[in-house]
Structures are given as C-alpha cells and as structure tokens.
Coordinates of C-alpha atoms in Angstrom, one line a residue:
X1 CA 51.8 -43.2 19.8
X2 CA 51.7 -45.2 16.8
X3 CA 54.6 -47.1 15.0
X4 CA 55.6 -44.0 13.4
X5 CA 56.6 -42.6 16.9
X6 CA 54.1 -39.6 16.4
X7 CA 50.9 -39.4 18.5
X8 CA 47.8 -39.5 17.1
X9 CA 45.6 -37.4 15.6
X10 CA 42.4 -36.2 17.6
X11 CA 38.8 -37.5 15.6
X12 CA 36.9 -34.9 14.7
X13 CA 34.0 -34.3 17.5
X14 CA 30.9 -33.9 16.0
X15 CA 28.8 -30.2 16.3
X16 CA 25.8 -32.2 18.1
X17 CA 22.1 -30.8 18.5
X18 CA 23.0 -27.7 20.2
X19 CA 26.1 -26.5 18.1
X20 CA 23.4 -27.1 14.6
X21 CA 21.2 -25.3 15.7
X22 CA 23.4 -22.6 17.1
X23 CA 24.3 -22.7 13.3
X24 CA 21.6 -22.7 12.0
X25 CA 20.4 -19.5 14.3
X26 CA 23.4 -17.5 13.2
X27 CA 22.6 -18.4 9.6
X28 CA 18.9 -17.5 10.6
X29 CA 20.2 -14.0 11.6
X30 CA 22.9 -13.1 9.6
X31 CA 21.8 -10.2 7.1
X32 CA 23.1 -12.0 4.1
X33 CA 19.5 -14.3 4.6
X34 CA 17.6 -11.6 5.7
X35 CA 18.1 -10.2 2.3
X36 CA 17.5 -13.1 0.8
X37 CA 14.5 -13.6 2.9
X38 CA 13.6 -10.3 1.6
X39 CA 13.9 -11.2 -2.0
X40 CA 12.0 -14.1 -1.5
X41 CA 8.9 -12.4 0.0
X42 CA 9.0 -9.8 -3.1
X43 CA 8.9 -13.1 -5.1
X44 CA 6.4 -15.2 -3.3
X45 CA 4.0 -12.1 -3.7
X46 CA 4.0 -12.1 -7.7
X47 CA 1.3 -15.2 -8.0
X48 CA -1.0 -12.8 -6.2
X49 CA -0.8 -10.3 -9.0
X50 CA -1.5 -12.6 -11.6
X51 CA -3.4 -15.3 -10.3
X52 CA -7.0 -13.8 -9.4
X53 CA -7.3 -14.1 -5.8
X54 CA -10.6 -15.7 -4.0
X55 CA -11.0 -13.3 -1.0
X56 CA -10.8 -10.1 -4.0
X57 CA -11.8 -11.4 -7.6
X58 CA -13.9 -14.9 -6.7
X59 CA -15.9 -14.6 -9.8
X60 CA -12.5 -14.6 -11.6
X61 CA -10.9 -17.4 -9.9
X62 CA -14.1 -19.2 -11.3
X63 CA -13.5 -18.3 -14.9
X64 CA -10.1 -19.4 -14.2
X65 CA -11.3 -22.6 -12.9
X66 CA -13.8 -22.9 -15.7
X67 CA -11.1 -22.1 -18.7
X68 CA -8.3 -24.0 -17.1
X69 CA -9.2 -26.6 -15.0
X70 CA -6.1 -28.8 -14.6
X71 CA -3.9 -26.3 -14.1
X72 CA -6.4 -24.6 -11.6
X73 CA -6.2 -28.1 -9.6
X74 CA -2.6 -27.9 -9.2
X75 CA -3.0 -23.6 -8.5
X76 CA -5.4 -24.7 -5.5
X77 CA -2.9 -27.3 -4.0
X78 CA -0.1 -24.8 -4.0
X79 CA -2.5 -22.2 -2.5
X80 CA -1.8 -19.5 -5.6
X81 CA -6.0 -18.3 -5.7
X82 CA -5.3 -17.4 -2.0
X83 CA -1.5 -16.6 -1.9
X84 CA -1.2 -14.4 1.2
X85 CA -3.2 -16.9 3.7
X86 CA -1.2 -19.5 2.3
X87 CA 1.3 -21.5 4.7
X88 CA 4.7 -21.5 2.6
X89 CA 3.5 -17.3 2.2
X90 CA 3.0 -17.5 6.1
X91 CA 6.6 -19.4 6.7
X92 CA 8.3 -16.9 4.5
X93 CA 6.9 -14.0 6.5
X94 CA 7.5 -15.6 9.8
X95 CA 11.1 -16.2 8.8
X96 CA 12.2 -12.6 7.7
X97 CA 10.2 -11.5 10.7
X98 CA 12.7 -13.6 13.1
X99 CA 15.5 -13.2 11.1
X100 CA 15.3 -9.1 11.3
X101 CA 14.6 -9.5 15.1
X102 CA 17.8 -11.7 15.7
X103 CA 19.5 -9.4 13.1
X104 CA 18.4 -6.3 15.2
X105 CA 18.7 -7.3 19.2
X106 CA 22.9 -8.0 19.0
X107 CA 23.2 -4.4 17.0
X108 CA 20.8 -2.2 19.3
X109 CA 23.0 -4.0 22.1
X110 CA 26.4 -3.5 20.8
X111 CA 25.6 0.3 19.8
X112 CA 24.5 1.1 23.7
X113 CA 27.4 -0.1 25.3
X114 CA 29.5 2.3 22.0
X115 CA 27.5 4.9 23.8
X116 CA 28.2 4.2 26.6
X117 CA 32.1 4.2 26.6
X118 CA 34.5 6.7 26.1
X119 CA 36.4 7.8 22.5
X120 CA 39.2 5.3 21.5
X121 CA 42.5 6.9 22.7
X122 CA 45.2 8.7 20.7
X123 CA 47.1 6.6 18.3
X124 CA 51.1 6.4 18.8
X125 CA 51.5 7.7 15.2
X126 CA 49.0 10.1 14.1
X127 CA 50.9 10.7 11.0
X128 CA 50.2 7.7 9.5
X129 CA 46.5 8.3 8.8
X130 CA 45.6 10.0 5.4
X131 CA 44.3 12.9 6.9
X132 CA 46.8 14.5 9.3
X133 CA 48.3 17.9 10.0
X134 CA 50.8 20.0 12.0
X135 CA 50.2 23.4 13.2
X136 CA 53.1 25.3 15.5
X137 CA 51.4 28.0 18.0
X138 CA 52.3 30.2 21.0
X139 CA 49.3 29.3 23.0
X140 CA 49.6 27.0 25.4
X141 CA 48.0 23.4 25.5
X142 CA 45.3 24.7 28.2
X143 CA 44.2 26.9 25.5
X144 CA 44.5 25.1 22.8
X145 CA 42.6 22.3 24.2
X146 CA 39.8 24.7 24.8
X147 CA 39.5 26.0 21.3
X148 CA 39.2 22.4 20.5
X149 CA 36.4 21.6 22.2
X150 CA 34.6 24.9 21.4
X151 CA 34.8 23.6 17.6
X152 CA 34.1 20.0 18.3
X153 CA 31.5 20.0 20.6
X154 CA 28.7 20.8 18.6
X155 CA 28.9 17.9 16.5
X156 CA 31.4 15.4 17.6
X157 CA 31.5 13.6 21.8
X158 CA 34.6 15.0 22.7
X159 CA 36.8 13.0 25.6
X160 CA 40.5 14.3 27.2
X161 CA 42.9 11.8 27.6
X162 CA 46.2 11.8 28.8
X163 CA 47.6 11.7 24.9
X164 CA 45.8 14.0 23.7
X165 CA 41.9 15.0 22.3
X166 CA 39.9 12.2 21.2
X167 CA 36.9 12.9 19.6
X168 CA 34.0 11.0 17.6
X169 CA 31.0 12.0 15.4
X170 CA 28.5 9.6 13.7
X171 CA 26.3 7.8 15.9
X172 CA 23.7 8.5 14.5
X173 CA 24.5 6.7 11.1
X174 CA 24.1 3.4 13.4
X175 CA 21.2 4.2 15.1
X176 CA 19.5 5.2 11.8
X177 CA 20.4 1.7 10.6
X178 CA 18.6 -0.2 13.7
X179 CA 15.9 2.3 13.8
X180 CA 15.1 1.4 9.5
X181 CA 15.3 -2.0 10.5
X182 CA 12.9 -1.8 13.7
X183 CA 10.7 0.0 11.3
X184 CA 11.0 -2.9 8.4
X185 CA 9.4 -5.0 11.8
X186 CA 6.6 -2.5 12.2
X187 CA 5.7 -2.5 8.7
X188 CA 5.6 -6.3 8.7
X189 CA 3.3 -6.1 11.7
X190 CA 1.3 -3.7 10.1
X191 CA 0.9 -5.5 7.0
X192 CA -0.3 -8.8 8.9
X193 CA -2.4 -6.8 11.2
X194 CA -4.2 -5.6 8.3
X195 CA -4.6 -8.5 6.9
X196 CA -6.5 -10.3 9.6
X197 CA -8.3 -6.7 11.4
X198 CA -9.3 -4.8 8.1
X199 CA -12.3 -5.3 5.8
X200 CA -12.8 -4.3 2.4
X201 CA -16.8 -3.8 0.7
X202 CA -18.0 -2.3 -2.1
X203 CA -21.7 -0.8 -2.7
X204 CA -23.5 0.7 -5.5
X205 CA -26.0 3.4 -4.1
X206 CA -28.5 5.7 -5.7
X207 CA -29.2 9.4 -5.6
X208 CA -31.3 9.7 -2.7
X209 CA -30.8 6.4 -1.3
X210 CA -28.8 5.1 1.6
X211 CA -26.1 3.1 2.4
X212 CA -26.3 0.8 5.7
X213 CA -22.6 -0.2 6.8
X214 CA -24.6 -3.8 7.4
X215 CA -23.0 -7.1 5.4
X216 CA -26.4 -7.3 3.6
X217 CA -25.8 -3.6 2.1
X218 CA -22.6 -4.3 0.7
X219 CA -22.1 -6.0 -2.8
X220 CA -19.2 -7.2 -2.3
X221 CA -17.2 -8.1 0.8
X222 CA -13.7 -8.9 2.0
X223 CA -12.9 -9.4 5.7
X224 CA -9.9 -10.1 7.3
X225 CA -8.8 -13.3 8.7
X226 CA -9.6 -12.4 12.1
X227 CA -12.4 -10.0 11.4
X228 CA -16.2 -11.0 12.3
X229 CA -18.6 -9.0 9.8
X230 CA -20.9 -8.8 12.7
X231 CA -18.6 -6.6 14.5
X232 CA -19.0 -3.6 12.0
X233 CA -19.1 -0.8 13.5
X234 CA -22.4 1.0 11.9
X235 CA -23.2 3.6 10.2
X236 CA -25.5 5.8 7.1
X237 CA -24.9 7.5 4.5
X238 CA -27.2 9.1 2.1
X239 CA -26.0 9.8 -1.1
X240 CA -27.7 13.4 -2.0
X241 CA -26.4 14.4 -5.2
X242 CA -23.5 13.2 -7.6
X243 CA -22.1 16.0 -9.8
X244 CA -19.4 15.5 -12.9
X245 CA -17.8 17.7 -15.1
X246 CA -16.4 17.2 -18.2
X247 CA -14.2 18.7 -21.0
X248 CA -15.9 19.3 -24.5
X249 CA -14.3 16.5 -26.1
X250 CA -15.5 14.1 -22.9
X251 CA -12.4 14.3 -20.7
X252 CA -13.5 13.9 -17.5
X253 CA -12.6 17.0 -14.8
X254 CA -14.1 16.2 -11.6
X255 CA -16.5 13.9 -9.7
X256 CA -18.3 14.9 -6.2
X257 CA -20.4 12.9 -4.1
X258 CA -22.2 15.4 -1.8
X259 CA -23.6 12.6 0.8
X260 CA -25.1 12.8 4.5
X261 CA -23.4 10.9 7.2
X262 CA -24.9 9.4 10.3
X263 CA -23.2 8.0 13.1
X264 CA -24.0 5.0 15.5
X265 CA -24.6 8.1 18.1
X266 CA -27.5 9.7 15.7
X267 CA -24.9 13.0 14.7
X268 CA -25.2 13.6 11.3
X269 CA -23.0 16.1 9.2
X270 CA -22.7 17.0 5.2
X271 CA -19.7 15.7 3.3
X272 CA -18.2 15.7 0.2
X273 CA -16.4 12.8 -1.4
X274 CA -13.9 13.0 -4.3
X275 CA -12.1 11.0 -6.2
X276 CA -9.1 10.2 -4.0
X277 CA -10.6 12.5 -1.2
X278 CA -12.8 10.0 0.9
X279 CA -14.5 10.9 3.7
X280 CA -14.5 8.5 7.1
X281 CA -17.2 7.3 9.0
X282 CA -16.8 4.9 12.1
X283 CA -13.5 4.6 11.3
X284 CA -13.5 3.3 7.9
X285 CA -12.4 5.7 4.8
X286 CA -15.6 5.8 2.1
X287 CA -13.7 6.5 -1.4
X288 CA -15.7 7.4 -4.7
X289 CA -14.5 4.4 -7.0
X290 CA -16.9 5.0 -9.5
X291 CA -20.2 6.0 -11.0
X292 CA -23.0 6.2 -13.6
X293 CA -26.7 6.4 -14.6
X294 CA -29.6 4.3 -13.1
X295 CA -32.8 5.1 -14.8
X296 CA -35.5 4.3 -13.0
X297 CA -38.3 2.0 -15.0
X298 CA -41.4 1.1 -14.1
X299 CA -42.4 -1.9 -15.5
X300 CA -46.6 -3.6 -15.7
X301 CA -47.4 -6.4 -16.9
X302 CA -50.2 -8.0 -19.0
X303 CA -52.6 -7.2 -16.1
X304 CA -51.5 -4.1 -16.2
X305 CA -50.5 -4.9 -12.7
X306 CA -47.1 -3.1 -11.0
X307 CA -44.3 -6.0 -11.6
X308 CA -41.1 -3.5 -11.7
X309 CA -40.6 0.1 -10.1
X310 CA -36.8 1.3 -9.6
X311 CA -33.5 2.9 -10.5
X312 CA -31.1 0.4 -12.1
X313 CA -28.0 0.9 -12.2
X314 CA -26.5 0.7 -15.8
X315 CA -22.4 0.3 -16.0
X316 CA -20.4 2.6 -18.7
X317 CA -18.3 0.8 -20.8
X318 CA -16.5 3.8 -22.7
X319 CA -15.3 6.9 -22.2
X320 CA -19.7 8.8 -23.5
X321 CA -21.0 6.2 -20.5
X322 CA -22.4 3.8 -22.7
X323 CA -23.9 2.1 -20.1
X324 CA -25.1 -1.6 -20.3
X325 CA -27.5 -2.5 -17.8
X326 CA -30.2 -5.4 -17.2
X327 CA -33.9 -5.3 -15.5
X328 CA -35.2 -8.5 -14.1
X329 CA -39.2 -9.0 -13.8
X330 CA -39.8 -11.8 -11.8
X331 CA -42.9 -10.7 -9.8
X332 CA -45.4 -10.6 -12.3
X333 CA -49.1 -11.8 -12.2
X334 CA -49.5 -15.2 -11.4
X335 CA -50.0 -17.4 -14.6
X336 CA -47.6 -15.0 -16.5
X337 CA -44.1 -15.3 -17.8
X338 CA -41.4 -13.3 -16.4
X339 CA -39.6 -10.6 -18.0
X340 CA -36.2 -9.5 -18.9
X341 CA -34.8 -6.5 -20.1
X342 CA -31.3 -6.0 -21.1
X343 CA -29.8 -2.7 -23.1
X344 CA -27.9 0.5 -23.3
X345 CA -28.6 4.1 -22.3
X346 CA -26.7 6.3 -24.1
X347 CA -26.4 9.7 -22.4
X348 CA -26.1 12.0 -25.7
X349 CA -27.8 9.7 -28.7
X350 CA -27.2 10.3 -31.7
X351 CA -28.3 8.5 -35.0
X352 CA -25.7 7.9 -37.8
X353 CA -25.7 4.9 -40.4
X354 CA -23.8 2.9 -37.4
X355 CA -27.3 3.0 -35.6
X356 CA -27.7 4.9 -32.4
X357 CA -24.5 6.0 -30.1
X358 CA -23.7 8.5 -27.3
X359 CA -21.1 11.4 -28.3
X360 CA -21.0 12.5 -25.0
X361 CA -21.0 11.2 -21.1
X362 CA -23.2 14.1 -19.8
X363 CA -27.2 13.3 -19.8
X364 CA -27.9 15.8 -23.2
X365 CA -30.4 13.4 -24.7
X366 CA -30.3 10.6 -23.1
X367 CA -32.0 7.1 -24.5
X368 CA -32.7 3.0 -23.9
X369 CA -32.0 0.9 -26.1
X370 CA -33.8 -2.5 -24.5
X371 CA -34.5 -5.7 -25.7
X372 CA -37.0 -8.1 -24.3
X373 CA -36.8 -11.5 -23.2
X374 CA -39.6 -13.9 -21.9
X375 CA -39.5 -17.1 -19.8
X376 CA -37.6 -18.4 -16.4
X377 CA -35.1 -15.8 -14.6
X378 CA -33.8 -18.9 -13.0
X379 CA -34.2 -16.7 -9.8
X380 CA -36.1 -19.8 -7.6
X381 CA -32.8 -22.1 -8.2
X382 CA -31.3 -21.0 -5.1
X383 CA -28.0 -20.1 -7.5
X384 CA -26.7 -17.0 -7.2
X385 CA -26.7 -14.8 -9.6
X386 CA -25.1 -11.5 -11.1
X387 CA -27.3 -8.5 -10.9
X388 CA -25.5 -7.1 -14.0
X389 CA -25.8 -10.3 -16.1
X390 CA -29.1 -12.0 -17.4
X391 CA -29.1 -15.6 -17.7
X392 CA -31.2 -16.3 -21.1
X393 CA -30.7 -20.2 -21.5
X394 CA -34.2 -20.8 -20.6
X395 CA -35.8 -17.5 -21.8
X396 CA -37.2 -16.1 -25.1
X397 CA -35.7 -13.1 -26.8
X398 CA -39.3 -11.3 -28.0
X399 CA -37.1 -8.5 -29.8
X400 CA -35.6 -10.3 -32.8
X401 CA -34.1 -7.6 -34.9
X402 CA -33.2 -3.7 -34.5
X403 CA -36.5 -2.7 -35.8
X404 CA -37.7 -4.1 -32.8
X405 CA -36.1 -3.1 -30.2
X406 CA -37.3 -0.9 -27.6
X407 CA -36.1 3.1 -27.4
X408 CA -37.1 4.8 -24.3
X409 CA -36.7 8.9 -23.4
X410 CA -37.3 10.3 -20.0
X411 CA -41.0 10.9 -19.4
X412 CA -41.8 8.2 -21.9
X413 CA -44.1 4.7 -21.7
X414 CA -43.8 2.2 -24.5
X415 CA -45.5 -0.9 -24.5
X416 CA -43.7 -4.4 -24.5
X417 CA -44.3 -6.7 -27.7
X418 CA -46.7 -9.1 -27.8
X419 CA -49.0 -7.4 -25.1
X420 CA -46.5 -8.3 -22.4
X421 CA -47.1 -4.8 -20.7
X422 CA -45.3 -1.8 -20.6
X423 CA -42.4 0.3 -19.5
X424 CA -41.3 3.6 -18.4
X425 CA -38.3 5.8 -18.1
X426 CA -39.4 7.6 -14.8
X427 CA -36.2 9.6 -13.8
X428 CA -32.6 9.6 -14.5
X429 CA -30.5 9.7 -11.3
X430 CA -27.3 8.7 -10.9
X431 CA -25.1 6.1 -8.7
X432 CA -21.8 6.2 -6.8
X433 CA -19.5 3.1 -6.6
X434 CA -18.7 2.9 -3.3
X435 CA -15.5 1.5 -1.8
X436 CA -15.1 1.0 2.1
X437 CA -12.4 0.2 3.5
X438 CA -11.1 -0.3 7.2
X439 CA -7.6 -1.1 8.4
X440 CA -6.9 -0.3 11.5
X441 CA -2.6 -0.6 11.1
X442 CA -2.7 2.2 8.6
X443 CA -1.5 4.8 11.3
X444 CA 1.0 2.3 12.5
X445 CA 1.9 1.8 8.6
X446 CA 2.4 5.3 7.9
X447 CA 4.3 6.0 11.0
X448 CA 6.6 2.8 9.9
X449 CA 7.4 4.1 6.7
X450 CA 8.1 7.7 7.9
X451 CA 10.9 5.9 10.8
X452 CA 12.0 3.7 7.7
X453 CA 13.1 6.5 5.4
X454 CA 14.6 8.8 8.2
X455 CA 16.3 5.7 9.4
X456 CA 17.7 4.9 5.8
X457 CA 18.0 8.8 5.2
X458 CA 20.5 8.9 8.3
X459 CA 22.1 5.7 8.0
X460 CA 23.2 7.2 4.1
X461 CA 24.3 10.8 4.5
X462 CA 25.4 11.0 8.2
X463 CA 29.4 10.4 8.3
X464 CA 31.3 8.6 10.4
X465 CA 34.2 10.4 11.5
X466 CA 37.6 10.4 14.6
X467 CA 39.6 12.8 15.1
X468 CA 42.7 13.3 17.2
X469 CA 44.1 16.2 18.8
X470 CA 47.7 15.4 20.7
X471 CA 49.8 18.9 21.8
X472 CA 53.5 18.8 22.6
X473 CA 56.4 21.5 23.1
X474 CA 59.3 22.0 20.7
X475 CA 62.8 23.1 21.9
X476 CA 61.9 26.9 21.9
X477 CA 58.9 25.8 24.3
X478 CA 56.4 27.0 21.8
X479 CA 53.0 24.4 21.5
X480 CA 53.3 22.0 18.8
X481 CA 49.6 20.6 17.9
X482 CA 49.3 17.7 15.5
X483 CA 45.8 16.6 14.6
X484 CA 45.1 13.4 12.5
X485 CA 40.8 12.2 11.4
X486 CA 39.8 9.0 10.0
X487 CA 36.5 8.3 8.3
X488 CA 34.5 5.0 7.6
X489 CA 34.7 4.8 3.8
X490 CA 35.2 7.7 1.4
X491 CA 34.5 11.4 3.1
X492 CA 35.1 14.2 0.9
X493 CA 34.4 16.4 4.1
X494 CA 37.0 14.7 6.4
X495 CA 40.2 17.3 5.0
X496 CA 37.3 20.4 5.5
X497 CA 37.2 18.6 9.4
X498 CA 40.4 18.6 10.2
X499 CA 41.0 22.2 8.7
X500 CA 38.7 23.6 10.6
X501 CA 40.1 22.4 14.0
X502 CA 43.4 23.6 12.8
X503 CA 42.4 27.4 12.1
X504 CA 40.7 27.5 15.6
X505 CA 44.2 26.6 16.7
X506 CA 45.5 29.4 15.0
X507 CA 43.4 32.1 16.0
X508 CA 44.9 31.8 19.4
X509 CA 48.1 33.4 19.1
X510 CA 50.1 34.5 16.1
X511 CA 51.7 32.2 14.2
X512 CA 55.8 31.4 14.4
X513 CA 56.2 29.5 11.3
X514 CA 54.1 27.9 8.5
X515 CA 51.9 24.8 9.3
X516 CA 53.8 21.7 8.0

C-alpha cells in the first residue's frame, strides 16, 4: 500500500507480438476493411484507364513518353504504364483476397453449427413482441399442434418443445451472404488466372488468305504473365469471303466473315463470324473487330522488273471507308531507289470542287489516290517499323502537287513519274481485323458472377423470421393458443405469417369467442 492507505494501481501490461498481431488479423478481417479494401482496388484500377498501358497500347506509352517525359519517369517508378503487374496493385489484391477469406471461414462456421441446433425456445412473454395474437379453440393442443406444423413446415424448421412450437425460417438469407462472398473469391481468382493463363493477338487477314495461330502471324500480341507463346495451341483459318451491308445513307447493318477452320487434328469445318458472334478454335474465341479494303498493286520498277505484287490493307478513317493506306518498295533492281506509296482509296469517288471523296463505304467506284516518294525506306536499320506509317525523313516526295498525283481504277496500270516504273490496281478484296483471344477462367468467371448475384439476390429478398406457438387451457377447459413472430429488420409479411398460422387454428373446431 502506499501512504494514502490504498493499494496500488496495476501498470498497464503491454499487448506484445502476439496480441498486435491478433489485432491486426481481426482488423485484417473485419468487413469494415474489406470494404475499404474493396474501394481501394476500384481506385487503384483507374491509372489503367487512363494511363496507356505497355502490355495493350506500347506504341502509346511511347507517345506518352515522347510528349511528356518527366512525368513519364515518375509514371514508370510508380508502375502506372503497367498498373495490374505492379506490386502495390499486387498487395492490394492480395489483401482483399485474405481479408474476404478470414471474413468468410468464422461465418460459414458459425452458420453450420445454427444448422445444426435446434429453434430457440418459447419466450416467457410472447406478448411482448410486436407481432402477437390470441386465438380461443375447442381443439385440443394434439390437434392444434398438428395444424401447425402442416402450415409451417413447408417453409419454416419447425421444433416441439415443452413451451410450446418454435419455429424458424431464413437460412438461406445467410447462406446467400457466404455463398456472394465465396463467389467475390472466385472472381478474384478468375481475374488473376486470367491475367497470367490468357493471351490476347490481333491479325489483319485477306480474302483468301490464312491465318496461322503462330506468334509470327499475329500483329500484335499480349500474353499473360505465366503464358509461353510457344505453347499456343495451333490452328488455320482461311478467311473466304467478307460480306457488309449497309443502309443508303452509309449506316452500317451487318458484317460476316464466312472463314474455314482447321484444327491441330486436320478437321476442318465452315464458319461464320459476326460482329459480337465469334467463333472458337482450339479454345480461343476469334471475334470480327474490324475490316476494310486491301487492293492489291503490282508494282515494277525502272527495269521493268517485278518489285511489288500484293493486297494492302488500307484502314477507313470515316464512316464512306476512306481508307489510308501505304506500299513500301524496297526490292527493287539493284542500283535503283526504293519506292513509296502512300494514299487513299475511296470506295464511291466522286469529284466536287473539294477534289475527290467517297459518298459511300460500298466498292461503287472505287479509286487511289497515291503519291510517290523516292529514296531509303529505312527498312535495313534494324528499327521496327509501322506497316501503316511511312517514314519520309530520308525520302523524296516525286508527286509535288494534286495535278500529280497518281489515280488508280481496278483493271488499271499507270506509270510512276520520272520513269520510276509502274503500278497496278489488280483486285479489290477485302480484310477482317481479327481479335483472338484466350482465357481459360472465363467459365469459372461466368459461373462466379452467376453464384454472386443469386448469393446477393437471396441474401436481399429472403426474410428472416421466428415464430412461436405456446397452447394452454382456460377455466372452461377449452385450448387457448397464443402465437407471437419476430423478424430481422422491417417485414411487411411478418402480420400475413402469423395470420396464417392462426386461421389453420381455427379451422379445427368452431370458434367459442372472438380472437383477442
């Protein structure tokens, strides 16, 4: 004790090691931070909408680079061109992953042991509860008991007890809560699955040309984290005709891709691809993300020698497929310079005092519009370059006013400026952009989102009800049965319950007095 008689105080024990991070688990698990973890996720994925990302957009995270470089430094420490590889994107994930697991294991345990154990008994005082009634009969409690299981049994776990009827309904509200939150864990899964299992390629392929599901076919490619390009599983298909309709005033109706697949095992089989309709080969889904014209040119050189024979594919830029498109001629005869061709094929031309235009995306009259260019492609730089883009720093523009420039029908040769050669507009056929993609979670995706909203859909609109049934005798020795409910939140159905029980009651026997 000290001088004031009294005894002292205890000090204050510290929690230790163990006791923070028991803390820090139940903080971990709570569903206040899983929210919050939640949140955060939705917010840590914006960057990757406005950023461009390097595994889908790399040519624009090098604009970005190029336009903004000291900003783009500080983007590339943070890990904002690559947000969903990144590790605070990573430890986010990870985090709402363990804290719905720890949120989930203590609810799925404490539901099976509530159904497991029997209906909470009969309260003292049933009158208490909002919902109560009163109902005097001639039956006896045998029967009476009986007609109140008959009513209850079909939707509520009914249990005698020595007071009385006790019966529950609602489960199911409970178990649609843990089984939307198991199925927040699959789609998690399924989301990182198919981020390090899938692959994503797109290819540009010709009418009556094929498409190899090889890397070197593709001209673009994404793949997973986890995903080796040499593992693709292969596969052909021929693209035999592309068909498109459209509305007199150019509104586009419909697109079809009428292609041949073949198999790793040799089958092959006619499809049809639409837009949002793909068709699936090896297990990847082949959509129809776009299309066009590629004329196919011929171009010869001075010699007069072969330097150029294929379709090229020319990309619309308005709603008549005014298509811009660029040839490059670097095989021509030695001692020669090469050639460059870059234009517009209008499908329907017209001529107006604004110069040439299309009027309409169908091939009606179609026409190139090219201008020539002399000099190095910059091909031998070991630089890669864009197919659609030709690089004219170090080349010669031969075509120097409209006059000029050179217009090309189908069926037509025109010869190059300066005696550089020729060209020809052999053929018109058309291309399909391709886009192939393969994700093997999207089953386990879809099946996640269906639990998720019946889950949800449960845990919402089923009620959670009690209800108690207790019998006793009056002084005349007639059956007196009072009947109370009791609902987790508002229940507008709860009265309608409890009703219900009570004219079962009363079609036993005839009734001595008016229900109280």
């Amino acid at each position: 004790m000290d001088d004031s008689g009294q005894a002292p105080s205890p000090r204050p024990v510290g929690l230790g090691l163990r006791g923070w991070l028991r803390w820090a688990w139940r903080q971990l698990t709570s569903m206040r931070v899983a929210l919050l973890l939640l949140m955060l996720l939705g917010i840590a994925a914006l960057p990757g909408a406005i950023v461009p990302q390097s595994p889908q957009d790399p040519a624009g995270v090098a604009r970005y680079r190029a336009d903004h470089p000291e900003l783009a430094e500080w983007l590339e420490r943070l890990g904002l061109f690559d947000v969903y590889t990144a590790p605070w994107f990573a430890a986010v994930y990870l985090l709402l992953f363990i804290s719905l697991i720890g949120c989930i294991l203590p609810r799925t345990r404490s539901h099976l042991a509530a159904l497991r154990a029997a209906p909470t008994r009969v309260p003292r005082r049933l009158s208490r509860f909002p919902a109560h009634a009163t109902h005097t009969t001639t039956a006896s409690p045998a029967e009476v008991e009986g007609a109140v299981r008959r009513v209850l049994r079909r939707r509520f776990r009914v249990a005698s007890t020595p007071d009385g009827i006790s019966a529950e309904r609602g489960y199911l509200r409970e178990t649609g809560n843990i089984v939307f939150h198991l199925s927040l864990v699959g789609v998690l899964v399924a989301l990182a699955a198919g981020q390090m299992l899938s692959y994503r390629g797109q290819a540009v392929v010709v009418e009556g040309r094929s498409f190899a599901n090889a890397l070197v076919d593709y001209d673009t490619f994404t793949p997973g984290s986890l995903f080796d390009s040499q593992d693709l599983e292969p596969f052909t298909l021929t693209l035999d005709e592309l068909s498109s309709q459209f509305t007199v005033d150019a509104q586009p109706r419909d697109f079809t891709a009428r292609v041949t697949v073949t198999e790793a095992d040799g089958r092959s089989r006619a499809d049809i691809i639409r837009v949002n309709h793909p068709v699936t080969a090896a297990g990847a889904n082949v959509y129809l993300a776009g299309n066009g014209f590629a004329p196919h040119l011929t171009v010869r050189d001075a010699e007069g020698e072969v330097a150029f024979s294929q379709p090229v594919p020319f990309l619309p830029e308005d709603d008549f497929y005014t298509s811009r498109g660029v040839v490059k001629v670097p095989d021509v005869s030695p001692g020669l310079e090469q050639l460059g061709l870059i234009g517009y094929l209008l499908p329907t031309a017209v001529f107006d005092e604004a110069g040439a235009r299309s009027v309409h995306p169908q091939p009606n009259a179609p026409l190139l519009v090219l201008d020539v260019y002399t000099g190095d492609l910059g091909l031998d730089d070991g630089v890669p370059q864009n197919v659609y883009e030709l690089d004219t720093e170090r080349m010669t523009r031969v075509t120097q006013d409209e006059e000029s420039r050179i217009l090309l029908e189908p069926g037509q040769e025109v010869e190059l400026p300066d005696g550089l050669g020729t060209v020809s507009f052999e053929a018109l056929p058309r291309f399909a952009a391709l886009d192939v993609r393969y994700d093997p979670s999207l089953t386990v995706l879809l099946v996640s989102a269906l639990l998720a909203l019946a889950g949800l859909s449960a845990s919402l609109f089923v009620p959670r009800r009690r209800l108690w049934v207790r019998t006793s005798h009056d002084a005349d020795g007639r059956t007196v049965v009072e009947a109370a409910a009791l609902a987790r939140g508002d229940d507008p159905g709860l009265e309608q319950e409890l009703e219900r029980v009570l004219t079962a009651v009363g079609a036993l026997a005839p009734t001595p007095q008016e229900d109280t």
